[in-house]
Amino acid sequence: MRSYGLLIGGEEREGEGWNYTVRASALIADPMSAFSLKRALELGTHAPEDAPPEVVGRCAWGGDRENAEALEAAARARREWGKMPLAVRRVMAAEFGQAMRDRAQEMVEILVWEGHPRRLAEWEVRGVIDCTSPETMGWFLDQMHTEWQHGDRRIVLARKPDGVVCLNPPQNAAGSNAALGMSALVAGNTLVVKAPRSTPLSVMFLYHEIVNPLLQRHGAPAGTLNIISGDTRRILRQWINSPLVDDVMFFGDSTVGMKFGADCVAKGKKAVLELSGNDGIVVWNDADLDAAAAAMCECFYGSSQICMVPKYAVVHPAVSYTHLTLPTILRV
């Protein structure tokens, strides 16, 4: 059984309790028994060492004190980490991308344990790999410092880190979306990640086993990365009200997210919002129709909960339905 504590100021802590992850397959096969086992472990009436193989992990959770201390640790580390040379952060970005490729199957298995259909889990991890490819991360980091010559003048565009960034990934796709926090880190920000109590294992795995060792190898100060878990509303309220927080990355419902974004702005914070969407796909007259059919079938991923899967198609009049033959659609 995997076991991950909170990470605050470079120290791993047990927090106030544990959330246990039982394989989704066990919950489906016998929901009453699996849920009773999970609750018994979390209440301390069942010894962890006696847990059956269906219990695949536990993750610590904490309260207001742990969240406040994580913010303080991130604030202490922000200046030193922000001075880390861009060249070093480029190397870290490349190493992170390679680590994701090396451990992709491990991440897929953890997502499946948390209840993701395997095909969806593979799609999510493939997206993380694409977003951490050398081409993507190279372009991203090129935006941090750009120079060009205009006549006898040298023009420099330099972007600076904001400071302390807090990340709240969605509980239905926590692990894959939590990986976006790596972009905040390589941009020179310190990070506080909240793992959702319902599905913390993939987030904890990503940051404890891939990101944190990477930071340690490159001499990042303690507090550059902090991992917490707990009551979402209380944590978000602390983030909004804390003078130590500069940016908040929020994933969730559009109505809630717009209100949250307005609250952030009112407190002088940057809100980075990824909200529920009604995304579409455009099929032009020269489109690859097999690829278009495959893309449309992604609407079924995650029971259509995922904001970025297509919900409708706008198709050029020259493309007739007969072009999307039944065998083509069934094949995807």
C-alpha positions as CSV (number, residue, x, y, z in Angstrom):
1,M,0.0,0.0,0.0
2,R,1.3,3.4,-1.0
3,S,1.4,6.0,1.8
4,Y,1.9,9.7,1.3
5,G,1.9,12.4,3.9
6,L,1.4,16.1,3.6
7,L,4.5,18.0,2.4
8,I,5.1,21.4,4.1
9,G,8.3,23.3,4.1
10,G,10.2,20.2,2.9
11,E,8.9,18.0,5.7
12,E,6.4,15.1,5.3
13,R,3.7,15.2,7.9
14,E,0.8,12.9,8.9
15,G,-1.6,15.7,9.3
16,E,-4.9,15.1,11.2
17,G,-5.9,11.8,9.5
18,W,-5.8,9.5,6.5
19,N,-7.9,9.0,3.4
20,Y,-7.7,5.5,2.1
21,T,-8.0,4.5,-1.6
22,V,-9.8,1.2,-2.3
23,R,-9.6,-0.1,-5.9
24,A,-12.6,1.1,-7.9
25,S,-13.1,-2.5,-9.1
26,A,-13.6,-3.6,-5.5
27,L,-16.1,-0.8,-4.9
28,I,-18.0,-1.9,-8.0
29,A,-17.9,-5.6,-7.2
30,D,-19.1,-5.2,-3.6
31,P,-19.8,-1.6,-2.7
32,M,-21.0,-2.1,0.8
33,S,-18.0,-4.2,2.0
34,A,-15.5,-2.0,0.2
35,F,-16.9,1.2,1.6
36,S,-17.2,-0.2,5.1
37,L,-13.5,-1.2,4.9
38,K,-12.5,2.2,3.8
39,R,-14.4,3.9,6.6
40,A,-13.1,1.5,9.2
41,L,-9.5,2.3,8.1
42,E,-10.2,6.0,8.2
43,L,-11.9,5.8,11.6
44,G,-9.0,3.7,13.0
45,T,-11.1,0.7,13.8
46,H,-9.2,-1.5,11.2
47,A,-5.4,-1.7,11.4
48,P,-3.7,-0.5,8.2
49,E,-1.2,-3.4,8.3
50,D,-4.1,-5.8,8.1
51,A,-5.7,-4.1,5.0
52,P,-6.3,-6.5,2.0
53,P,-4.7,-5.9,-1.4
54,E,-7.8,-4.0,-2.5
55,V,-6.6,-1.1,-0.4
56,V,-3.9,0.5,-2.6
57,G,-3.0,3.7,-0.9
58,R,-3.5,6.2,1.9
59,C,-3.0,10.0,1.8
60,A,-2.8,12.4,4.8
61,W,-5.2,15.3,5.2
62,G,-5.0,18.4,7.4
63,G,-6.8,21.5,8.6
64,D,-6.4,25.2,8.7
65,R,-3.1,25.0,10.5
66,E,-1.4,22.8,7.9
67,N,-2.8,25.0,5.1
68,A,-1.5,28.2,6.8
69,E,1.9,26.7,7.4
70,A,2.1,25.5,3.7
71,L,1.4,29.1,2.6
72,E,4.1,30.5,4.9
73,A,6.6,27.9,3.7
74,A,5.9,28.8,0.0
75,A,6.2,32.6,0.8
76,R,9.6,32.0,2.5
77,A,10.9,30.1,-0.5
78,R,9.6,32.4,-3.2
79,R,12.5,34.8,-3.5
80,E,15.3,32.2,-3.5
81,W,13.4,29.9,-5.9
82,G,12.6,32.9,-8.2
83,K,16.3,33.5,-8.6
84,M,16.9,29.9,-9.9
85,P,18.5,30.4,-13.3
86,L,16.2,29.8,-16.3
87,A,18.7,27.4,-17.7
88,V,18.3,25.1,-14.6
89,R,14.5,25.3,-14.9
90,R,14.8,24.3,-18.5
91,V,16.7,21.2,-17.5
92,M,14.1,20.4,-14.8
93,A,11.3,20.8,-17.4
94,A,13.0,18.3,-19.7
95,E,13.6,15.8,-16.8
96,F,9.9,16.1,-15.7
97,G,8.8,15.3,-19.2
98,Q,11.1,12.3,-19.4
99,A,9.9,11.1,-16.0
100,M,6.3,11.3,-17.1
101,R,7.1,9.2,-20.1
102,D,9.0,6.7,-18.0
103,R,6.3,6.3,-15.4
104,A,3.2,6.8,-17.6
105,Q,1.9,3.2,-17.1
106,E,2.3,3.6,-13.4
107,M,0.2,6.8,-13.5
108,V,-2.4,5.1,-15.6
109,E,-2.8,2.3,-13.1
110,I,-3.3,4.7,-10.2
111,L,-5.9,6.6,-12.2
112,V,-7.7,3.3,-12.8
113,W,-7.6,2.5,-9.1
114,E,-9.3,5.8,-8.5
115,G,-12.1,4.9,-10.9
116,H,-11.0,6.2,-14.3
117,P,-11.8,3.8,-17.2
118,R,-8.5,2.6,-18.6
119,R,-9.0,4.3,-22.0
120,L,-9.7,7.6,-20.3
121,A,-6.7,7.2,-18.0
122,E,-4.4,6.6,-21.0
123,W,-5.9,9.6,-22.7
124,E,-5.3,11.8,-19.7
125,V,-1.7,10.7,-19.3
126,R,-1.0,11.1,-23.0
127,G,-2.2,14.7,-22.6
128,V,0.2,15.2,-19.7
129,I,3.0,13.8,-21.8
130,D,2.1,16.0,-24.8
131,C,2.0,19.1,-22.5
132,T,5.5,18.3,-21.1
133,S,7.1,17.4,-24.4
134,P,10.4,19.2,-25.3
135,E,8.6,21.2,-27.9
136,T,5.8,22.4,-25.6
137,M,8.0,23.1,-22.6
138,G,10.6,24.7,-24.8
139,W,8.1,27.1,-26.3
140,F,6.7,27.8,-22.9
141,L,10.1,28.7,-21.4
142,D,11.1,30.8,-24.4
143,Q,8.3,33.2,-23.4
144,M,10.1,33.9,-20.1
145,H,12.9,35.8,-21.8
146,T,12.9,37.0,-25.4
147,E,15.3,39.4,-27.1
148,W,15.4,40.9,-30.6
149,Q,17.1,43.7,-32.4
150,H,15.3,46.7,-33.9
151,G,17.8,48.9,-35.7
152,D,20.4,49.9,-33.2
153,R,18.1,49.0,-30.2
154,R,18.0,45.8,-28.3
155,I,14.5,44.9,-27.0
156,V,14.1,42.5,-24.1
157,L,10.9,41.0,-23.0
158,A,11.4,39.4,-19.6
159,R,8.6,37.8,-17.6
160,K,8.9,37.4,-13.9
161,P,7.3,34.9,-11.5
162,D,4.2,36.1,-9.6
163,G,5.2,34.4,-6.3
164,V,3.0,31.9,-4.5
165,V,0.7,29.9,-6.7
166,C,-2.1,27.7,-5.2
167,L,-3.5,24.9,-7.3
168,N,-6.9,23.3,-6.8
169,P,-7.4,20.4,-9.3
170,P,-10.8,18.9,-10.0
171,Q,-11.7,15.8,-8.1
172,N,-12.9,14.0,-11.3
173,A,-9.5,14.4,-13.0
174,A,-7.2,15.4,-10.2
175,G,-3.9,13.7,-11.2
176,S,-3.7,14.8,-14.8
177,N,-4.8,18.4,-14.1
178,A,-2.5,18.7,-11.1
179,A,0.5,18.3,-13.5
180,L,-0.2,21.9,-14.7
181,G,1.4,23.0,-11.5
182,M,4.8,22.0,-12.9
183,S,4.5,24.9,-15.3
184,A,4.1,27.3,-12.4
185,L,7.2,25.9,-10.8
186,V,9.4,26.1,-13.8
187,A,8.2,29.7,-14.4
188,G,9.8,30.4,-11.0
189,N,6.8,30.4,-8.7
190,T,6.5,28.4,-5.5
191,L,3.5,26.1,-5.3
192,V,0.9,24.8,-2.9
193,V,-1.1,21.9,-4.3
194,K,-4.4,20.7,-2.7
195,A,-5.1,17.0,-3.3
196,P,-8.8,16.5,-3.2
197,R,-9.9,14.2,-0.3
198,S,-12.0,12.0,-2.6
199,T,-9.2,11.2,-5.1
200,P,-5.8,12.3,-3.6
201,L,-3.7,9.3,-4.6
202,S,-2.7,10.3,-8.2
203,V,-1.9,13.9,-7.1
204,M,0.2,12.7,-4.2
205,F,2.0,10.2,-6.4
206,L,2.8,12.8,-9.0
207,Y,4.3,15.3,-6.6
208,H,5.8,13.0,-4.0
209,E,7.5,10.6,-6.4
210,I,8.2,12.7,-9.5
211,V,8.2,16.4,-8.8
212,N,9.7,16.7,-5.3
213,P,12.7,14.4,-6.0
214,L,13.3,16.5,-9.1
215,L,13.3,19.8,-7.1
216,Q,15.6,18.3,-4.4
217,R,18.1,17.2,-7.1
218,H,18.4,20.7,-8.3
219,G,18.7,22.4,-4.9
220,A,15.3,24.0,-4.6
221,P,14.7,25.6,-1.2
222,A,12.4,23.9,1.2
223,G,8.9,25.2,0.7
224,T,9.2,25.5,-3.1
225,L,6.6,22.7,-3.3
226,N,3.9,22.1,-0.6
227,I,1.2,19.4,-0.8
228,I,-1.9,19.6,1.4
229,S,-5.4,18.0,1.5
230,G,-8.6,18.8,3.4
231,D,-11.9,20.6,3.2
232,T,-12.0,22.4,-0.1
233,R,-14.2,25.3,0.9
234,R,-12.1,26.1,4.0
235,I,-8.9,25.9,2.0
236,L,-10.1,28.1,-0.8
237,R,-11.4,30.6,1.7
238,Q,-7.9,30.7,3.4
239,W,-6.2,31.2,0.0
240,I,-8.5,34.1,-0.9
241,N,-8.0,35.9,2.4
242,S,-4.2,35.2,2.8
243,P,-1.9,38.1,1.9
244,L,0.7,35.5,1.0
245,V,-1.1,34.1,-2.0
246,D,-0.5,35.7,-5.4
247,D,-2.3,33.3,-7.9
248,V,-4.9,30.6,-7.6
249,M,-5.5,28.0,-10.2
250,F,-9.1,26.8,-9.9
251,F,-10.9,24.0,-11.7
252,G,-14.7,23.6,-11.4
253,D,-18.2,24.6,-12.1
254,S,-18.6,27.8,-14.2
255,T,-21.0,29.6,-11.8
256,V,-18.9,28.8,-8.8
257,G,-15.7,29.6,-10.6
258,M,-16.8,33.0,-11.8
259,K,-17.8,34.0,-8.3
260,F,-14.5,32.6,-7.0
261,G,-12.6,34.6,-9.7
262,A,-14.3,37.8,-8.7
263,D,-13.5,37.2,-5.0
264,C,-9.8,36.7,-6.0
265,V,-9.7,39.9,-8.0
266,A,-11.3,41.8,-5.1
267,K,-8.5,40.5,-2.8
268,G,-5.8,41.5,-5.4
269,K,-5.0,38.0,-6.6
270,K,-4.8,36.5,-10.1
271,A,-7.3,33.8,-10.7
272,V,-6.5,31.2,-13.3
273,L,-9.8,29.6,-14.1
274,E,-10.5,26.2,-15.8
275,L,-14.3,26.0,-15.7
276,S,-16.9,23.6,-17.1
277,G,-17.2,24.0,-20.9
278,N,-19.5,23.1,-23.8
279,D,-16.7,22.5,-26.3
280,G,-17.2,21.8,-29.9
281,I,-15.3,20.5,-32.9
282,V,-15.2,22.0,-36.4
283,V,-15.0,19.6,-39.3
284,W,-13.9,21.5,-42.5
285,N,-14.3,20.2,-46.0
286,D,-10.7,19.0,-46.2
287,A,-10.7,17.4,-42.8
288,D,-9.3,13.9,-42.0
289,L,-12.7,12.3,-41.4
290,D,-11.4,9.3,-39.5
291,A,-9.6,11.6,-37.1
292,A,-12.7,13.8,-36.8
293,A,-14.8,10.7,-36.0
294,A,-12.2,9.6,-33.4
295,A,-12.2,13.0,-31.8
296,M,-16.0,13.1,-31.6
297,C,-16.1,9.8,-29.8
298,E,-14.0,11.3,-27.1
299,C,-17.2,13.0,-26.0
300,F,-18.0,9.7,-24.2
301,Y,-14.8,9.9,-22.0
302,G,-15.6,10.3,-18.4
303,S,-19.4,10.1,-19.1
304,S,-19.0,13.5,-20.8
305,Q,-18.0,15.2,-17.5
306,I,-14.7,16.4,-18.9
307,C,-14.8,20.1,-19.9
308,M,-12.6,19.7,-23.0
309,V,-14.2,16.8,-24.7
310,P,-16.4,17.8,-27.7
311,K,-20.2,18.1,-27.0
312,Y,-21.2,19.1,-30.6
313,A,-19.8,19.4,-34.1
314,V,-20.0,22.1,-36.7
315,V,-19.6,20.3,-40.0
316,H,-18.9,21.9,-43.4
317,P,-21.9,21.4,-45.8
318,A,-19.6,19.6,-48.3
319,V,-19.1,16.8,-45.8
320,S,-22.0,14.4,-46.0
321,Y,-22.9,11.9,-43.4
322,T,-22.1,9.1,-45.8
323,H,-18.5,10.0,-45.6
324,L,-18.5,9.0,-41.9
325,T,-19.3,5.4,-42.6
326,L,-20.6,3.1,-39.8
327,P,-17.4,1.0,-39.9
328,T,-15.3,4.2,-39.4
329,I,-17.3,5.2,-36.4
330,L,-17.4,1.7,-34.9
331,R,-13.6,1.4,-35.4
332,V,-12.9,4.2,-32.9
